[in-house]
Amino acid sequence: MSLQKEINYTKYGLRIKILCLGLFAYVVWDLGLGLFTLTNRPFFARGPEGLKGAPFGPLWEWYYRTHLHHFSVVLGMCYAINYPIVSLLQRKLEALTTTTKVISKGVTATALLVAF
């Protein structure tokens, strides 16, 4: 995020950067193109033989541990960047009448149930 810091303060600049980070994580860990092995092999000079606690070798252990959480950074940043907007929306929603609140929450719940 330190590249072109001025973009971070625009409406869509930081969101585009986060999207690019998510695409990068998807390409490296999920597509299976061998990019993870290519970029991390130099750091693991030991061969693929098993080690105590890492029976498939240190590179596989590193892949396994990083694969578990490779989208947590992206999701955390998405939550953090959109938190002020969602908080404002919730405050405005709670200021409405009871009938409008129930209808709005029902529409939102229905949309989420259909989506997932």
Short mmCIF file of C-alpha atoms in Angstrom, two decimals:
data_model
loop_
_atom_site.label_atom_id
_atom_site.label_comp_id
_atom_site.label_asym_id
_atom_site.label_seq_id
_atom_site.Cartn_x
_atom_site.Cartn_y
_atom_site.Cartn_z
CA MET A 1 0.00 0.00 0.00
CA SER A 2 3.01 2.28 0.21
CA LEU A 3 3.33 2.53 -3.57
CA GLN A 4 1.67 5.74 -4.77
CA LYS A 5 0.36 6.69 -1.33
CA GLU A 6 -1.68 9.58 -2.72
CA ILE A 7 -4.02 7.06 -4.39
CA ASN A 8 -4.93 5.65 -0.96
CA TYR A 9 -6.92 8.79 -0.18
CA THR A 10 -9.12 8.73 -3.26
CA LYS A 11 -12.57 7.14 -3.32
CA TYR A 12 -11.66 4.06 -5.34
CA GLY A 13 -7.85 4.03 -5.32
CA LEU A 14 -7.39 1.96 -2.17
CA ARG A 15 -10.20 -0.38 -3.16
CA ILE A 16 -8.51 -1.03 -6.51
CA LYS A 17 -5.24 -1.75 -4.71
CA ILE A 18 -6.99 -4.21 -2.40
CA LEU A 19 -8.63 -5.88 -5.41
CA CYS A 20 -5.20 -6.24 -7.05
CA LEU A 21 -3.83 -7.75 -3.83
CA GLY A 22 -6.70 -10.24 -3.80
CA LEU A 23 -6.06 -11.17 -7.43
CA PHE A 24 -2.36 -11.61 -6.66
CA ALA A 25 -3.15 -13.94 -3.73
CA TYR A 26 -5.55 -15.91 -5.92
CA VAL A 27 -3.00 -16.32 -8.73
CA VAL A 28 -0.15 -17.36 -6.41
CA TRP A 29 -1.98 -19.77 -4.11
CA ASP A 30 -5.12 -20.97 -5.90
CA LEU A 31 -4.45 -21.27 -9.63
CA GLY A 32 -1.70 -23.88 -9.33
CA LEU A 33 0.64 -22.27 -11.86
CA GLY A 34 3.69 -23.05 -9.76
CA LEU A 35 4.31 -19.41 -8.85
CA PHE A 36 4.44 -20.16 -5.13
CA THR A 37 7.12 -22.81 -5.63
CA LEU A 38 9.04 -20.63 -8.07
CA THR A 39 9.17 -17.63 -5.75
CA ASN A 40 9.77 -19.54 -2.51
CA ARG A 41 12.13 -22.35 -3.57
CA PRO A 42 15.30 -20.22 -3.10
CA PHE A 43 14.46 -19.75 0.58
CA PHE A 44 14.27 -23.49 1.22
CA ALA A 45 17.65 -24.93 0.28
CA ARG A 46 16.89 -28.28 1.88
CA GLY A 47 15.47 -30.87 -0.42
CA PRO A 48 11.99 -32.37 -0.33
CA GLU A 49 12.98 -35.03 2.23
CA GLY A 50 10.90 -35.15 5.34
CA LEU A 51 11.85 -33.37 8.51
CA LYS A 52 10.63 -33.96 12.01
CA GLY A 53 7.30 -32.14 12.17
CA ALA A 54 7.30 -31.51 8.39
CA PRO A 55 7.09 -34.93 6.70
CA PHE A 56 6.64 -33.48 3.19
CA GLY A 57 9.50 -31.02 3.46
CA PRO A 58 9.82 -27.41 4.56
CA LEU A 59 8.49 -25.89 1.31
CA TRP A 60 5.24 -27.85 1.57
CA GLU A 61 4.94 -26.87 5.24
CA TRP A 62 5.39 -23.20 4.32
CA TYR A 63 2.82 -23.52 1.52
CA TYR A 64 0.34 -25.20 3.86
CA ARG A 65 0.68 -22.58 6.60
CA THR A 66 0.51 -19.59 4.25
CA HIS A 67 -2.38 -21.08 2.26
CA LEU A 68 -4.50 -21.27 5.41
CA HIS A 69 -4.56 -17.49 5.78
CA HIS A 70 -3.77 -16.04 2.37
CA PHE A 71 -7.07 -14.16 2.07
CA SER A 72 -7.30 -12.99 5.71
CA VAL A 73 -5.30 -9.82 4.97
CA VAL A 74 -7.48 -8.94 1.98
CA LEU A 75 -10.74 -9.52 3.87
CA GLY A 76 -9.48 -7.57 6.87
CA MET A 77 -8.58 -4.59 4.69
CA CYS A 78 -11.96 -4.73 2.92
CA TYR A 79 -13.69 -4.65 6.29
CA ALA A 80 -11.51 -1.79 7.56
CA ILE A 81 -11.93 0.40 4.47
CA ASN A 82 -15.72 -0.03 4.39
CA TYR A 83 -16.36 0.15 8.15
CA PRO A 84 -17.11 3.91 8.27
CA ILE A 85 -19.62 3.62 5.42
CA VAL A 86 -21.40 0.63 6.93
CA SER A 87 -21.46 2.27 10.36
CA LEU A 88 -23.07 5.40 8.91
CA LEU A 89 -25.61 3.28 7.02
CA GLN A 90 -26.54 1.41 10.21
CA ARG A 91 -26.96 4.63 12.18
CA LYS A 92 -29.23 6.06 9.48
CA LEU A 93 -31.21 2.82 9.35
CA GLU A 94 -31.75 2.81 13.12
CA ALA A 95 -33.09 6.39 12.94
CA LEU A 96 -35.98 5.31 10.67
CA THR A 97 -39.43 4.26 11.81
CA THR A 98 -39.98 0.71 13.02
CA THR A 99 -41.89 -0.36 9.89
CA THR A 100 -39.20 1.00 7.57
CA LYS A 101 -36.48 -0.68 9.64
CA VAL A 102 -38.22 -4.05 9.49
CA ILE A 103 -38.76 -3.79 5.72
CA SER A 104 -35.17 -2.68 5.09
CA LYS A 105 -33.70 -5.43 7.25
CA GLY A 106 -36.03 -7.99 5.66
CA VAL A 107 -34.95 -6.99 2.14
CA THR A 108 -31.29 -7.17 3.18
CA ALA A 109 -31.75 -10.57 4.85
CA THR A 110 -33.57 -11.92 1.79
CA ALA A 111 -30.84 -10.68 -0.54
CA LEU A 112 -28.16 -12.32 1.61
CA LEU A 113 -30.08 -15.60 1.81
CA VAL A 114 -30.51 -15.67 -1.97
CA ALA A 115 -26.84 -14.79 -2.52
CA PHE A 116 -25.50 -17.45 -0.20
#
